[in-house]
Tab-separated table of C-alpha atoms in Angstrom:
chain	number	residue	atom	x	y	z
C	1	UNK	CA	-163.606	-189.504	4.325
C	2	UNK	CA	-162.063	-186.371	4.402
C	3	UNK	CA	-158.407	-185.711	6.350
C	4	UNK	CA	-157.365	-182.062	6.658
C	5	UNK	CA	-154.041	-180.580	7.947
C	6	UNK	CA	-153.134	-177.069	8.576
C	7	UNK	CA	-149.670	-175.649	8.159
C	8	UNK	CA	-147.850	-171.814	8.159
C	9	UNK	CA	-148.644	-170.768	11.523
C	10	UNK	CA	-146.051	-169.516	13.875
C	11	UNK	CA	-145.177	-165.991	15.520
C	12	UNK	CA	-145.452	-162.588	13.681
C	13	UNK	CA	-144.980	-158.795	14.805
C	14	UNK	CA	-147.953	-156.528	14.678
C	15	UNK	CA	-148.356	-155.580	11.175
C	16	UNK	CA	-146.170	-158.621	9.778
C	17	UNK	CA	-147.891	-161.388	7.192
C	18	UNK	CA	-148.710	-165.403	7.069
C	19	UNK	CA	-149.627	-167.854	4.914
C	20	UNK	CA	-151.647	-170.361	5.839
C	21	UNK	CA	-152.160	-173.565	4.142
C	22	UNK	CA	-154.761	-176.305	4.750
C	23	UNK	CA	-154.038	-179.652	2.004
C	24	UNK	CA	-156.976	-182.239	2.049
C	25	UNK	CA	-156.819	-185.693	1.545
C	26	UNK	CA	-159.942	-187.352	0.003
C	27	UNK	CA	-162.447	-186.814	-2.993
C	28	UNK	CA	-164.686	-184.571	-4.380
C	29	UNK	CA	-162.959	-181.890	-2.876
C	30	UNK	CA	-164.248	-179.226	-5.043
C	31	UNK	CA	-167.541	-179.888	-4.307
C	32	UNK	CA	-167.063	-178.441	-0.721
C	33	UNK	CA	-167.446	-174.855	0.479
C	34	UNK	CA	-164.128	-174.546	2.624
C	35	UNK	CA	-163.833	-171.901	5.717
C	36	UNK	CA	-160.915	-170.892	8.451
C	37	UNK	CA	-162.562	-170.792	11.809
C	38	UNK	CA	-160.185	-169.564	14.695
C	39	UNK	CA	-159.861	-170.141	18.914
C	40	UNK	CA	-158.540	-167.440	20.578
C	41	UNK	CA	-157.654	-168.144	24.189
C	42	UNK	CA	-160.847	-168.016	26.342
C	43	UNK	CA	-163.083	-166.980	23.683
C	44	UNK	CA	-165.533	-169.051	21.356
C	45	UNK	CA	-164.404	-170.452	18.031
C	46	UNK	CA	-165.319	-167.949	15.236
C	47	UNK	CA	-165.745	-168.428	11.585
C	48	UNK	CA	-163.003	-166.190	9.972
C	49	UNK	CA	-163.624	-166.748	6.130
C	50	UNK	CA	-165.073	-169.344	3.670
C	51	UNK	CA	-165.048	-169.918	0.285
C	52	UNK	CA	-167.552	-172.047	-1.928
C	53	UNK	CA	-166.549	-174.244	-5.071
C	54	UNK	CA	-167.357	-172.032	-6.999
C	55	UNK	CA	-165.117	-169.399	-5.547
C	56	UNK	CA	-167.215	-166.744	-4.162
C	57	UNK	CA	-165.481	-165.902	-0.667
C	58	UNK	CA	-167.218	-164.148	2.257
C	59	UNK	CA	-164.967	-162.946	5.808
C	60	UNK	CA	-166.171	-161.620	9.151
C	61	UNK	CA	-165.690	-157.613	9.225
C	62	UNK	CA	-162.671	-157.629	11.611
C	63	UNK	CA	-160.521	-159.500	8.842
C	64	UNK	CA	-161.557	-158.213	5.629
C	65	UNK	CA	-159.363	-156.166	3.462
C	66	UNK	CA	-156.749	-158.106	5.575
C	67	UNK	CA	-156.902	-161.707	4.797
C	68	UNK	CA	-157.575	-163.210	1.664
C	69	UNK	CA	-159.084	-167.019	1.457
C	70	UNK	CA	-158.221	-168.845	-1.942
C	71	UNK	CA	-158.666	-172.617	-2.793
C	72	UNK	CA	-156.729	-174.604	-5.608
C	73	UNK	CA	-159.084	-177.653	-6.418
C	74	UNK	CA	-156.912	-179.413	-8.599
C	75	UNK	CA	-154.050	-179.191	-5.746
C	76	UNK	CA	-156.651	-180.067	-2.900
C	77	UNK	CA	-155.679	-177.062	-0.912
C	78	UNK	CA	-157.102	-173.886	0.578
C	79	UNK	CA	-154.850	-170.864	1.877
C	80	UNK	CA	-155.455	-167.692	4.261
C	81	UNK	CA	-153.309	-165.323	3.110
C	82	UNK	CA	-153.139	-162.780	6.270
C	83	UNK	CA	-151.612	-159.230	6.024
C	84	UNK	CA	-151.180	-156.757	8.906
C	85	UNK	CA	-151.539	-158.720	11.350
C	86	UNK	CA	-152.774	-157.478	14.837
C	87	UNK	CA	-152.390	-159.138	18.493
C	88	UNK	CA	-156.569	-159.554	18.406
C	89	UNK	CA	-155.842	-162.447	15.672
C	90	UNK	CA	-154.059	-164.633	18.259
C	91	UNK	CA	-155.887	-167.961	17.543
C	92	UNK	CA	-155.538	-171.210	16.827
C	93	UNK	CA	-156.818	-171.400	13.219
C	94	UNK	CA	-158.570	-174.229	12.046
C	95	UNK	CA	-159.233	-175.556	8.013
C	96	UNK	CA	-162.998	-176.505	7.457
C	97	UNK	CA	-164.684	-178.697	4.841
C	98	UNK	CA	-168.246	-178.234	4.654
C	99	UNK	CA	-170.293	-181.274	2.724
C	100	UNK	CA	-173.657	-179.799	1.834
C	101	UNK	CA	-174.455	-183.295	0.327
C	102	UNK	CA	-176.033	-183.892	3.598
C	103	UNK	CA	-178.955	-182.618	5.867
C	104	UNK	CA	-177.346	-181.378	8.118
C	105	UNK	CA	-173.835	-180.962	6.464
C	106	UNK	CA	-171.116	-183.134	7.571
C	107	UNK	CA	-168.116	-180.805	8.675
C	108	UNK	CA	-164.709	-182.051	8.892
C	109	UNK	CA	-161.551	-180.273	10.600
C	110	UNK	CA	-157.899	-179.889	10.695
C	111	UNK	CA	-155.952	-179.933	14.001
C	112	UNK	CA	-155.619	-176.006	13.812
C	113	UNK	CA	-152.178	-174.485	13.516
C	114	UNK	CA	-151.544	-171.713	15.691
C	115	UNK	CA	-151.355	-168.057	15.339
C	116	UNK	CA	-149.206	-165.542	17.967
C	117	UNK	CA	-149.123	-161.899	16.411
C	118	UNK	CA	-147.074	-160.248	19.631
C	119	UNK	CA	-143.895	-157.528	19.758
């Protein structure tokens, strides 16, 4: 039900900033908790930072202070704002919508948008 698409990614210097942006097609978007995830190359896919309808937001250690997740639920979108970047968050970053209607929740993904940080 839910279509997701990732945009912003692209190359950055060490210490240089992006803005992600994942827009969802679909309804009762605010009713989701939304999350980044992120592939680097050879390496499992890790959950980077999530944030539930009701706005509380939660990131793993290596990002915090440094990214910032925000959702706009009337525009259907979530960003990751990233700042000082480092070549460790090389990744393909993916959007995630998390439906905790169901038992298990249903999980639905973008196609990722990747992420070089590299002088």
């Amino acid at each position: 039900q839910v279509q997701l698409v990732e945009s912003g990614g692209g190359l950055v210097q060490p210490g240089g900033s992006l803005r992600l942006s994942c827009a969802a097609s679909g309804r009762i978007f605010s009713m989701y908790t939304m999350g980044w995830y992120r592939q680097a190359p050879g390496k499992q896919r890790e959950l980077v930072a999530t944030i539930t309808s009701g706005g509380s937001t939660d990131y793993i250690d290596s990002v915090r202070g440094r990214f910032t997740i925000s959702r706009d639920n009337a525009k259907d979108t979530v960003d990751l704002q990233m700042n000082n970047l480092k070549p460790e968050d090389t990744a393909v970053y993916y959007c995630n919508a998390r439906n905790w209607y169901y038992s298990p929740p249903h999980d639905y993904w973008g196609q990722g948008t990747q992420v070089t940080v590299s002088s």
